[in-house]
Amino acid sequence: MPKLLLRLSCLGALLLLFGGCAGSRTEALARPPNILIVIADQWRAEAFGYAGNADVKTPNIDRLAGESVNFFNAVSSMPVCSPMRASLLTGQRALTHGVFLNDAPLSPDAITIAKVLKQAGYDTGCIGKWHVDGHGRSEFIPRERRQGFDYWKVLECTHSYNNSYYYGDGPEKLKWDGYDAITQTGDAQKYLHDHAHSSKPFFLLLSWGPPHNPYNTAPVRYRDRFSPAGIHLRANVPENVRAAAQKDLAGYYAHGNALDDCVGELLATLKETGLDENTLILFTSDHGDLLGAHEQQRKQQPYDESIRVPMLLHWPAGLGTQPKRLAAPISSPDIMPTLLGLCGVQIPKTVEGLDFSIYIRGGVDPSGSGSLISCVAPFGEWIRSKGGREYRGIRTTRYTYVRDLNGPWLLFDNQLDPLQMTNLVSQPQCARLQADLDKVLQKKLEKANDKFLPADVYIKQWGYKVDANGTIPYDR
């Protein structure tokens, strides 16, 4: 589509979406909206003030939530770093794009949101963590493997937040100054300033490593605000891990407080440059963190602390929409088609995720009674020692239902049992409910062409080399 027609198409979509506007705001709609995605690593949905957590300090994100569309049942379709990020970029499920293990490579031929938007006339930029290249966590990523991003200050993966490196266009390794999320945010602010008067819209992906462990490495001024003794634990954290969980959560919340300040800086820059009038902001995370819940750590498991993520979609200021909470269980592959739908850009046929843009405008929820969640191949010493397994499940607005390879595994009523402490699988009084949810899950698996086979089948199919714990080596 010619760029002028594309811009008129996007303008028409926005006018329909926002009901039109008057005065100086009209000029801001003379081009398609900018898109800013801010993604944190391992930040679970309940760890925010707006979500009711009294221990955290997230005033800027709380304000953003109050001005946004809040998908409060959003889930990570496969709660681990590389798979979710590959799904965000491609709009595909993990068994389609093939990145179902950390450190697996996303094909350079993938059709990604950055490539689609670039073809539609957008400038594209990526800053921070990448984790879908699969050629080593510290290696240079050449342009042909950057999935459509032009501006580039990226490292595949590091959790050394105060000794953090990145690459630009050349193979010289460069270093972020201090705590990397703060410096990365500063670079994003510069990108915003540089594009404030551009004739082209932009798509910028800012990807932070925190609050992923190690938990005790936020700047001291943030760590000093949280004492382990003052942390309130959820009732699903067993007694034998409570002291460790309090210590970890204090550091986790310190990271979150630092990132909240970064969000405040971004919002201020958008306001200062006038970009707030024509920029869609998506704030989310790749997955959650169990942090002792159910005596588990990190991610991969199907519990809410692991799968539920923040997903806030913020509209340009003053364009006629109202902030709202939406119950639909949107998931990772749905991000690409939804953003493209909101911008009036054609969604590629390769995309498997759902377009929620009509639902956001007041239409029907497209999720069809829930979102698929899965673990194709559990990996890592911890997860394997703590009962990690292959699973497929659905997260609805009320229930979580999960099968492993042996059959039904978990069933929770998240309304009556929000901490998921009572497994209802095979309970006589829940037989009809379990059967109904199983039918929904089976239909979704059939539609996804997911035969739910053992992990070794998929690892062999994709030719991955893993160690005894099912892990692809980090550096090679």
Tab-separated table of C-alpha atoms in Angstrom:
chain	number	residue	atom	x	y	z
A	1	MET	CA	0.000	0.000	0.000
A	2	PRO	CA	1.475	3.466	-0.865
A	3	LYS	CA	2.563	5.386	2.197
A	4	LEU	CA	-0.001	8.174	1.701
A	5	LEU	CA	-2.873	5.684	1.466
A	6	LEU	CA	-1.497	3.835	4.484
A	7	ARG	CA	-1.457	7.037	6.500
A	8	LEU	CA	-4.980	7.899	5.468
A	9	SER	CA	-6.077	4.370	6.365
A	10	CYS	CA	-4.484	4.609	9.800
A	11	LEU	CA	-5.925	8.092	10.299
A	12	GLY	CA	-9.389	6.755	9.487
A	13	ALA	CA	-8.931	3.869	11.914
A	14	LEU	CA	-7.856	6.233	14.669
A	15	LEU	CA	-10.746	8.627	14.064
A	16	LEU	CA	-13.157	5.710	14.315
A	17	LEU	CA	-11.406	4.467	17.416
A	18	PHE	CA	-11.242	7.741	19.259
A	19	GLY	CA	-14.470	9.287	17.973
A	20	GLY	CA	-12.616	12.217	16.424
A	21	CYS	CA	-11.042	15.194	18.160
A	22	ALA	CA	-10.830	18.937	17.790
A	23	GLY	CA	-8.372	21.779	18.071
A	24	SER	CA	-4.602	21.304	18.142
A	25	ARG	CA	-4.923	17.524	18.667
A	26	THR	CA	-6.132	17.109	15.065
A	27	GLU	CA	-2.669	17.941	13.759
A	28	ALA	CA	-1.200	15.078	15.785
A	29	LEU	CA	-3.305	12.623	13.764
A	30	ALA	CA	-1.798	13.700	10.446
A	31	ARG	CA	0.259	10.500	10.540
A	32	PRO	CA	-0.184	6.998	11.966
A	33	PRO	CA	0.479	6.633	15.702
A	34	ASN	CA	3.913	5.932	17.083
A	35	ILE	CA	4.259	2.725	19.098
A	36	LEU	CA	6.355	2.377	22.245
A	37	ILE	CA	6.562	-1.076	23.828
A	38	VAL	CA	8.175	-1.231	27.256
A	39	ILE	CA	8.821	-4.801	28.399
A	40	ALA	CA	10.358	-5.875	31.696
A	41	ASP	CA	11.744	-9.307	32.471
A	42	GLN	CA	9.963	-11.511	35.023
A	43	TRP	CA	7.605	-8.891	36.506
A	44	ARG	CA	4.463	-10.612	37.735
A	45	ALA	CA	1.039	-9.032	37.479
A	46	GLU	CA	0.342	-8.574	41.192
A	47	ALA	CA	3.569	-6.695	41.998
A	48	PHE	CA	2.145	-3.205	41.397
A	49	GLY	CA	0.296	-0.709	43.502
A	50	TYR	CA	-2.592	-0.550	41.030
A	51	ALA	CA	-2.964	-4.348	41.414
A	52	GLY	CA	-3.452	-3.976	45.174
A	53	ASN	CA	0.064	-4.737	46.415
A	54	ALA	CA	0.690	-2.481	49.415
A	55	ASP	CA	4.409	-3.310	49.710
A	56	VAL	CA	5.553	-2.042	46.321
A	57	LYS	CA	6.246	1.529	45.242
A	58	THR	CA	5.086	2.008	41.640
A	59	PRO	CA	3.362	5.430	41.528
A	60	ASN	CA	4.206	6.191	37.887
A	61	ILE	CA	2.991	2.844	36.587
A	62	ASP	CA	-0.069	3.126	38.824
A	63	ARG	CA	-0.846	6.452	37.163
A	64	LEU	CA	-0.281	4.907	33.745
A	65	ALA	CA	-2.669	2.075	34.646
A	66	GLY	CA	-5.319	4.597	35.650
A	67	GLU	CA	-5.070	6.195	32.215
A	68	SER	CA	-4.879	2.970	30.199
A	69	VAL	CA	-6.754	-0.033	28.959
A	70	ASN	CA	-5.806	-2.619	31.582
A	71	PHE	CA	-6.002	-6.256	30.479
A	72	PHE	CA	-6.035	-7.597	34.024
A	73	ASN	CA	-6.163	-11.264	32.951
A	74	ALA	CA	-3.249	-11.035	30.514
A	75	VAL	CA	-1.014	-14.105	30.411
A	76	SER	CA	2.307	-15.183	29.005
A	77	SER	CA	1.394	-17.996	26.622
A	78	MET	CA	4.643	-19.789	27.447
A	79	PRO	CA	6.055	-18.264	30.642
A	80	VAL	CA	9.749	-18.105	29.873
A	81	CYS	CA	11.908	-15.418	28.259
A	82	SER	CA	12.799	-16.425	24.701
A	83	PRO	CA	9.483	-18.107	23.778
A	84	MET	CA	7.383	-15.133	24.877
A	85	ARG	CA	9.617	-12.618	23.097
A	86	ALA	CA	9.529	-14.620	19.882
A	87	SER	CA	5.719	-14.729	20.126
A	88	LEU	CA	5.560	-10.970	20.700
A	89	LEU	CA	7.684	-10.371	17.610
A	90	THR	CA	5.927	-12.835	15.280
A	91	GLY	CA	2.380	-13.188	16.618
A	92	GLN	CA	2.918	-16.951	16.499
A	93	ARG	CA	2.807	-19.800	18.995
A	94	ALA	CA	6.045	-21.373	20.159
A	95	LEU	CA	5.611	-24.605	18.193
A	96	THR	CA	5.272	-22.515	15.022
A	97	HIS	CA	8.223	-20.139	15.426
A	98	GLY	CA	10.211	-22.898	17.157
A	99	VAL	CA	11.548	-20.900	20.087
A	100	PHE	CA	10.164	-23.072	22.896
A	101	LEU	CA	13.420	-23.102	24.884
A	102	ASN	CA	15.558	-20.235	26.093
A	103	ASP	CA	18.491	-19.474	23.802
A	104	ALA	CA	16.907	-21.060	20.741
A	105	PRO	CA	17.220	-18.945	17.565
A	106	LEU	CA	14.332	-17.188	15.875
A	107	SER	CA	14.683	-17.595	12.108
A	108	PRO	CA	16.016	-14.474	10.364
A	109	ASP	CA	13.279	-15.099	7.776
A	110	ALA	CA	10.513	-14.649	10.376
A	111	ILE	CA	7.813	-12.103	9.575
A	112	THR	CA	7.955	-9.793	12.580
A	113	ILE	CA	6.094	-6.740	13.790
A	114	ALA	CA	9.177	-4.579	13.171
A	115	LYS	CA	9.477	-5.766	9.560
A	116	VAL	CA	5.775	-5.173	8.924
A	117	LEU	CA	5.808	-1.685	10.445
A	118	LYS	CA	9.024	-0.795	8.655
A	119	GLN	CA	7.399	-1.715	5.342
A	120	ALA	CA	4.432	0.440	6.361
A	121	GLY	CA	6.670	3.475	6.710
A	122	TYR	CA	7.807	3.313	10.340
A	123	ASP	CA	11.253	3.935	11.762
A	124	THR	CA	12.164	1.030	14.054
A	125	GLY	CA	14.360	0.849	17.125
A	126	CYS	CA	15.299	-1.653	19.838
A	127	ILE	CA	17.133	-0.957	23.087
A	128	GLY	CA	18.129	-3.438	25.796
A	129	LYS	CA	17.591	-7.179	26.105
A	130	TRP	CA	16.892	-9.286	22.981
A	131	HIS	CA	17.133	-13.032	23.783
A	132	VAL	CA	15.842	-14.514	20.527
A	133	ASP	CA	19.074	-14.658	18.495
A	134	GLY	CA	20.361	-17.956	19.881
A	135	HIS	CA	24.012	-17.502	18.918
A	136	GLY	CA	25.378	-16.855	22.398
A	137	ARG	CA	24.309	-14.373	25.057
A	138	SER	CA	27.304	-12.050	24.612
A	139	GLU	CA	27.789	-12.259	20.839
A	140	PHE	CA	27.361	-9.536	18.239
A	141	ILE	CA	24.071	-9.739	16.327
A	142	PRO	CA	24.457	-8.724	12.657
A	143	ARG	CA	21.819	-6.653	10.885
A	144	GLU	CA	20.365	-9.631	9.008
A	145	ARG	CA	19.318	-11.191	12.340
A	146	ARG	CA	17.769	-8.043	13.868
A	147	GLN	CA	14.247	-8.885	12.713
A	148	GLY	CA	13.543	-5.512	11.102
A	149	PHE	CA	14.963	-3.116	13.687
A	150	ASP	CA	17.254	-0.342	12.433
A	151	TYR	CA	18.216	1.666	15.523
A	152	TRP	CA	19.994	-0.937	17.640
A	153	LYS	CA	21.579	-0.874	21.108
A	154	VAL	CA	21.150	-4.450	22.215
A	155	LEU	CA	22.701	-7.431	23.972
A	156	GLU	CA	21.231	-10.894	23.641
A	157	CYS	CA	21.000	-11.391	27.408
A	158	THR	CA	22.651	-10.389	30.659
A	159	HIS	CA	21.530	-10.181	34.265
A	160	SER	CA	24.616	-8.292	35.387
A	161	TYR	CA	22.710	-5.027	35.525
A	162	ASN	CA	25.556	-2.888	36.846
A	163	ASN	CA	28.176	-4.277	34.474
A	164	SER	CA	26.118	-4.449	31.320
A	165	TYR	CA	27.225	-4.341	27.691
A	166	TYR	CA	25.582	-3.867	24.318
A	167	TYR	CA	26.329	-3.662	20.610
A	168	GLY	CA	25.383	-1.044	18.082
A	169	ASP	CA	25.853	-1.446	14.350
A	170	GLY	CA	29.425	-2.704	14.674
A	171	PRO	CA	31.095	-5.612	16.504
A	172	GLU	CA	32.633	-3.352	19.155
A	173	LYS	CA	31.238	-4.199	22.581
A	174	LEU	CA	30.020	-1.060	24.376
A	175	LYS	CA	29.007	-0.597	28.005
A	176	TRP	CA	25.957	0.945	29.635
A	177	ASP	CA	26.877	3.359	32.399
A	178	GLY	CA	25.756	2.237	35.866
A	179	TYR	CA	22.463	0.391	36.327
A	180	ASP	CA	21.582	-0.533	32.764
A	181	ALA	CA	17.808	-0.008	32.850
A	182	ILE	CA	18.278	3.634	33.819
A	183	THR	CA	20.825	4.290	31.074
A	184	GLN	CA	18.767	2.372	28.519
A	185	THR	CA	15.787	4.521	29.436
A	186	GLY	CA	17.927	7.619	28.916
A	187	ASP	CA	18.814	6.356	25.461
A	188	ALA	CA	15.118	5.776	24.737
A	189	GLN	CA	14.411	9.363	25.835
A	190	LYS	CA	17.026	10.570	23.359
A	191	TYR	CA	15.363	8.474	20.644
A	192	LEU	CA	12.047	10.141	21.463
A	193	HIS	CA	13.590	13.618	21.287
A	194	ASP	CA	15.244	12.786	17.967
A	195	HIS	CA	11.927	11.620	16.494
A	196	ALA	CA	9.713	14.327	17.954
A	197	HIS	CA	9.553	16.252	14.678
A	198	SER	CA	10.063	13.425	12.221
A	199	SER	CA	7.707	13.052	9.277
A	200	LYS	CA	7.678	9.300	9.887
A	201	PRO	CA	6.092	7.404	12.780
A	202	PHE	CA	8.304	5.184	14.901
A	203	PHE	CA	8.147	1.809	16.610
A	204	LEU	CA	10.474	1.590	19.618
A	205	LEU	CA	10.957	-1.533	21.752
A	206	LEU	CA	12.589	-0.826	25.137
A	207	SER	CA	13.445	-4.091	26.880
A	208	TRP	CA	14.752	-4.152	30.477
A	209	GLY	CA	16.495	-7.034	32.238
A	210	PRO	CA	15.172	-6.347	35.785
A	211	PRO	CA	13.332	-7.219	37.952
A	212	HIS	CA	14.620	-10.690	36.977
A	213	ASN	CA	17.014	-12.108	39.576
A	214	PRO	CA	19.609	-11.446	40.947
A	215	TYR	CA	17.266	-9.498	43.180
A	216	ASN	CA	19.736	-7.570	45.331
A	217	THR	CA	21.424	-5.518	42.604
A	218	ALA	CA	19.216	-2.446	42.185
A	219	PRO	CA	20.917	0.869	43.088
A	220	VAL	CA	21.340	1.291	46.843
A	221	ARG	CA	18.889	4.171	47.055
A	222	TYR	CA	16.138	1.809	45.920
A	223	ARG	CA	17.232	-1.170	48.014
A	224	ASP	CA	17.214	1.006	51.126
A	225	ARG	CA	13.456	1.528	50.714
A	226	PHE	CA	12.562	-2.142	51.228
A	227	SER	CA	13.261	-4.259	54.298
A	228	PRO	CA	12.684	-8.031	54.158
A	229	ALA	CA	11.023	-7.871	57.577
A	230	GLY	CA	8.385	-5.508	56.224
A	231	ILE	CA	7.394	-7.682	53.251
A	232	HIS	CA	3.969	-9.309	53.436
A	233	LEU	CA	3.884	-12.780	51.891
A	234	ARG	CA	1.044	-14.449	50.067
A	235	ALA	CA	-0.497	-17.378	51.927
A	236	ASN	CA	0.641	-19.809	49.242
A	237	VAL	CA	4.301	-19.347	50.243
A	238	PRO	CA	5.146	-22.296	52.544
A	239	GLU	CA	6.730	-21.657	55.920
A	240	ASN	CA	10.048	-23.307	55.027
A	241	VAL	CA	10.781	-20.754	52.268
A	242	ARG	CA	9.220	-17.627	53.766
A	243	ALA	CA	12.421	-16.002	55.042
A	244	ALA	CA	14.141	-16.451	51.685
A	245	ALA	CA	11.055	-15.192	49.881
A	246	GLN	CA	10.958	-12.003	51.968
A	247	LYS	CA	14.590	-11.303	51.179
A	248	ASP	CA	14.091	-11.931	47.469
A	249	LEU	CA	10.919	-9.850	47.325
A	250	ALA	CA	12.628	-6.884	48.980
A	251	GLY	CA	15.195	-6.864	46.171
A	252	TYR	CA	12.542	-7.586	43.534
A	253	TYR	CA	10.479	-4.609	44.668
A	254	ALA	CA	13.597	-2.425	44.682
A	255	HIS	CA	14.174	-3.256	41.027
A	256	GLY	CA	10.509	-2.493	40.377
A	257	ASN	CA	10.782	0.867	42.115
A	258	ALA	CA	13.775	1.777	39.933
A	259	LEU	CA	11.890	0.770	36.792
A	260	ASP	CA	8.884	2.771	37.917
A	261	ASP	CA	11.071	5.876	37.998
A	262	CYS	CA	12.165	4.990	34.457
A	263	VAL	CA	8.528	4.867	33.365
A	264	GLY	CA	8.049	8.293	34.935
A	265	GLU	CA	10.977	9.633	32.891
A	266	LEU	CA	9.547	8.194	29.679
A	267	LEU	CA	6.109	9.683	30.329
A	268	ALA	CA	7.665	13.068	31.071
A	269	THR	CA	9.669	12.970	27.837
A	270	LEU	CA	6.605	12.019	25.806
A	271	LYS	CA	4.781	14.987	27.339
A	272	GLU	CA	7.695	17.377	26.873
A	273	THR	CA	8.120	16.510	23.197
A	274	GLY	CA	4.409	16.427	22.402
A	275	LEU	CA	4.686	12.775	21.427
A	276	ASP	CA	2.120	11.897	24.068
A	277	GLU	CA	-0.473	13.185	21.587
A	278	ASN	CA	0.276	10.479	19.026
A	279	THR	CA	2.010	7.534	20.713
A	280	LEU	CA	0.519	4.215	21.756
A	281	ILE	CA	2.305	2.796	24.809
A	282	LEU	CA	2.229	-0.884	25.683
A	283	PHE	CA	3.678	-1.807	29.063
A	284	THR	CA	4.088	-5.519	29.783
A	285	SER	CA	6.398	-8.302	30.944
A	286	ASP	CA	7.541	-11.567	29.366
A	287	HIS	CA	6.347	-13.661	32.347
A	288	GLY	CA	6.022	-13.565	36.104
A	289	ASP	CA	8.045	-14.916	39.026
A	290	LEU	CA	6.857	-17.442	41.583
A	291	LEU	CA	9.164	-16.135	44.357
A	292	GLY	CA	8.363	-18.978	46.734
A	293	ALA	CA	4.675	-19.397	45.895
A	294	HIS	CA	3.775	-23.112	45.880
A	295	GLU	CA	7.407	-23.655	46.967
A	296	GLN	CA	8.517	-22.779	43.435
A	297	GLN	CA	10.886	-20.253	41.896
A	298	ARG	CA	11.058	-18.201	38.699
A	299	LYS	CA	8.740	-19.245	35.846
A	300	GLN	CA	7.666	-22.064	33.460
A	301	GLN	CA	4.981	-23.363	35.860
A	302	PRO	CA	1.265	-22.723	35.101
A	303	TYR	CA	0.475	-20.922	38.379
A	304	ASP	CA	-0.715	-17.321	38.192
A	305	GLU	CA	2.468	-15.904	39.736
A	306	SER	CA	4.298	-17.336	36.732
A	307	ILE	CA	1.863	-16.806	33.838
A	308	ARG	CA	0.021	-13.564	34.639
A	309	VAL	CA	1.667	-10.366	33.433
A	310	PRO	CA	0.848	-6.656	33.389
A	311	MET	CA	-0.568	-5.446	30.085
A	312	LEU	CA	-1.410	-1.771	29.936
A	313	LEU	CA	-2.289	-0.124	26.639
A	314	HIS	CA	-2.162	3.647	26.886
A	315	TRP	CA	-3.887	5.837	24.341
A	316	PRO	CA	-2.673	9.238	23.191
A	317	ALA	CA	-3.812	11.941	25.581
A	318	GLY	CA	-7.143	13.653	25.057
A	319	LEU	CA	-8.353	11.668	22.058
A	320	GLY	CA	-11.743	10.766	23.421
A	321	THR	CA	-11.245	7.319	24.971
A	322	GLN	CA	-11.814	6.348	28.561
A	323	PRO	CA	-9.474	4.174	30.638
A	324	LYS	CA	-11.013	0.794	31.350
A	325	ARG	CA	-10.360	-2.660	32.706
A	326	LEU	CA	-10.911	-5.496	30.266
A	327	ALA	CA	-11.327	-9.081	31.472
A	328	ALA	CA	-10.367	-10.976	28.306
A	329	PRO	CA	-7.336	-13.260	28.784
A	330	ILE	CA	-5.127	-11.771	26.079
A	331	SER	CA	-1.745	-13.482	25.591
A	332	SER	CA	1.679	-13.028	24.008
A	333	PRO	CA	0.878	-13.922	20.346
A	334	ASP	CA	-2.018	-11.440	20.433
A	335	ILE	CA	0.202	-8.387	20.900
A	336	MET	CA	1.372	-8.060	17.288
A	337	PRO	CA	-2.052	-8.394	15.601
A	338	THR	CA	-3.720	-6.128	18.157
A	339	LEU	CA	-1.224	-3.310	17.664
A	340	LEU	CA	-1.353	-3.668	13.893
A	341	GLY	CA	-5.159	-3.695	14.068
A	342	LEU	CA	-5.179	-0.486	16.100
A	343	CYS	CA	-2.904	1.196	13.557
A	344	GLY	CA	-4.797	0.038	10.488
A	345	VAL	CA	-1.831	-1.979	9.214
A	346	GLN	CA	-2.612	-5.264	7.482
A	347	ILE	CA	-1.977	-8.310	9.660
A	348	PRO	CA	0.199	-10.938	7.915
A	349	LYS	CA	-1.299	-14.361	7.275
A	350	THR	CA	1.570	-15.903	9.248
A	351	VAL	CA	0.135	-14.467	12.468
A	352	GLU	CA	-1.713	-16.921	14.750
A	353	GLY	CA	-2.551	-14.530	17.578
A	354	LEU	CA	-5.874	-12.760	17.922
A	355	ASP	CA	-6.634	-9.138	17.062
A	356	PHE	CA	-8.219	-7.551	20.152
A	357	SER	CA	-8.523	-4.093	18.582
A	358	ILE	CA	-12.266	-4.429	17.906
A	359	TYR	CA	-12.810	-5.715	21.456
A	360	ILE	CA	-10.965	-2.668	22.772
A	361	ARG	CA	-13.359	-0.485	20.780
A	362	GLY	CA	-16.323	-2.161	22.451
A	363	GLY	CA	-16.730	-5.265	20.306
A	364	VAL	CA	-16.782	-8.958	21.138
A	365	ASP	CA	-14.016	-10.687	23.085
A	366	PRO	CA	-12.184	-12.844	20.494
A	367	SER	CA	-10.468	-15.138	23.004
A	368	GLY	CA	-13.139	-17.837	22.817
A	369	SER	CA	-13.305	-18.770	26.486
A	370	GLY	CA	-9.661	-18.513	27.375
A	371	SER	CA	-6.012	-18.345	26.330
A	372	LEU	CA	-3.698	-21.288	25.760
A	373	ILE	CA	-0.783	-21.673	28.156
A	374	SER	CA	1.930	-24.261	27.679
A	375	CYS	CA	5.336	-25.642	28.490
A	376	VAL	CA	6.693	-27.604	25.530
A	377	ALA	CA	10.010	-28.577	27.096
A	378	PRO	CA	10.788	-27.838	30.771
A	379	PHE	CA	14.429	-26.983	31.264
A	380	GLY	CA	16.854	-26.107	34.040
A	381	GLU	CA	18.034	-27.926	37.167
A	382	TRP	CA	15.564	-26.154	39.472
A	383	ILE	CA	12.433	-26.789	37.447
A	384	ARG	CA	13.316	-30.421	36.843
A	385	SER	CA	14.007	-31.049	40.508
A	386	LYS	CA	10.695	-29.453	41.528
A	387	GLY	CA	8.280	-31.355	39.318
A	388	GLY	CA	8.526	-29.345	36.134
A	389	ARG	CA	6.754	-31.060	33.270
A	390	GLU	CA	5.291	-30.636	29.824
A	391	TYR	CA	1.780	-29.208	29.991
A	392	ARG	CA	-0.998	-27.582	28.007
A	393	GLY	CA	-3.744	-25.545	29.634
A	394	ILE	CA	-6.167	-22.681	29.417
A	395	ARG	CA	-6.540	-19.587	31.581
A	396	THR	CA	-10.085	-18.199	31.401
A	397	THR	CA	-11.471	-15.164	33.170
A	398	ARG	CA	-12.254	-17.439	36.118
A	399	TYR	CA	-10.530	-20.825	35.831
A	400	THR	CA	-7.137	-22.384	35.225
A	401	TYR	CA	-7.219	-25.894	33.768
A	402	VAL	CA	-4.040	-27.796	32.889
A	403	ARG	CA	-3.167	-31.214	31.511
A	404	ASP	CA	0.216	-32.905	31.664
A	405	LEU	CA	1.186	-35.919	29.548
A	406	ASN	CA	-0.694	-38.222	31.927
A	407	GLY	CA	-3.978	-36.331	31.776
A	408	PRO	CA	-5.699	-33.676	33.935
A	409	TRP	CA	-3.243	-32.102	36.373
A	410	LEU	CA	-4.549	-28.804	37.780
A	411	LEU	CA	-7.923	-27.097	38.083
A	412	PHE	CA	-8.348	-23.874	40.037
A	413	ASP	CA	-11.307	-21.590	40.570
A	414	ASN	CA	-9.401	-18.302	40.573
A	415	GLN	CA	-12.403	-16.349	41.784
A	416	LEU	CA	-12.993	-18.408	44.941
A	417	ASP	CA	-9.355	-19.468	45.313
A	418	PRO	CA	-7.186	-16.633	43.955
A	419	LEU	CA	-4.000	-18.072	45.495
A	420	GLN	CA	-4.644	-21.426	43.789
A	421	MET	CA	-4.273	-23.505	46.934
A	422	THR	CA	-7.043	-26.056	46.239
A	423	ASN	CA	-6.625	-28.306	43.208
A	424	LEU	CA	-10.098	-29.360	42.028
A	425	VAL	CA	-8.969	-31.959	39.481
A	426	SER	CA	-10.973	-35.190	39.789
A	427	GLN	CA	-13.218	-33.794	42.527
A	428	PRO	CA	-16.720	-35.263	41.974
A	429	GLN	CA	-18.475	-31.923	42.431
A	430	CYS	CA	-16.303	-30.456	39.632
A	431	ALA	CA	-16.601	-33.298	37.122
A	432	ARG	CA	-18.857	-31.350	34.728
A	433	LEU	CA	-16.715	-28.226	34.933
A	434	GLN	CA	-13.543	-30.228	34.325
A	435	ALA	CA	-15.091	-31.974	31.320
A	436	ASP	CA	-16.244	-28.673	29.830
A	437	LEU	CA	-12.848	-27.041	30.266
A	438	ASP	CA	-11.147	-30.099	28.812
A	439	LYS	CA	-13.299	-29.778	25.681
A	440	VAL	CA	-12.378	-26.112	25.330
A	441	LEU	CA	-8.694	-26.956	25.722
A	442	GLN	CA	-8.893	-29.770	23.199
A	443	LYS	CA	-10.562	-27.541	20.617
A	444	LYS	CA	-7.855	-24.921	21.064
A	445	LEU	CA	-5.112	-27.528	20.694
A	446	GLU	CA	-6.703	-28.873	17.529
A	447	LYS	CA	-7.016	-25.386	16.080
A	448	ALA	CA	-3.346	-24.786	16.918
A	449	ASN	CA	-2.369	-28.162	15.423
A	450	ASP	CA	-0.703	-28.972	18.749
A	451	LYS	CA	-0.585	-32.748	19.249
A	452	PHE	CA	0.928	-32.324	22.752
A	453	LEU	CA	3.842	-34.724	22.378
A	454	PRO	CA	6.781	-35.292	24.766
A	455	ALA	CA	9.501	-32.635	24.781
A	456	ASP	CA	12.104	-34.903	23.185
A	457	VAL	CA	9.998	-35.144	20.018
A	458	TYR	CA	10.037	-31.368	19.505
A	459	ILE	CA	13.690	-30.980	20.486
A	460	LYS	CA	14.634	-33.582	17.874
A	461	GLN	CA	12.301	-32.054	15.283
A	462	TRP	CA	13.975	-28.655	15.592
A	463	GLY	CA	17.491	-30.062	15.907
A	464	TYR	CA	18.334	-28.471	19.243
A	465	LYS	CA	21.278	-29.714	21.321
A	466	VAL	CA	20.491	-29.676	25.041
A	467	ASP	CA	22.323	-30.718	28.188
A	468	ALA	CA	21.182	-33.160	30.887
A	469	ASN	CA	18.786	-30.540	32.258
A	470	GLY	CA	17.185	-29.869	28.876
A	471	THR	CA	18.962	-26.503	28.550
A	472	ILE	CA	20.470	-25.099	25.368
A	473	PRO	CA	24.003	-23.908	26.280
A	474	TYR	CA	24.035	-20.144	26.862
A	475	ASP	CA	27.266	-19.434	25.005
A	476	ARG	CA	28.576	-21.305	22.003
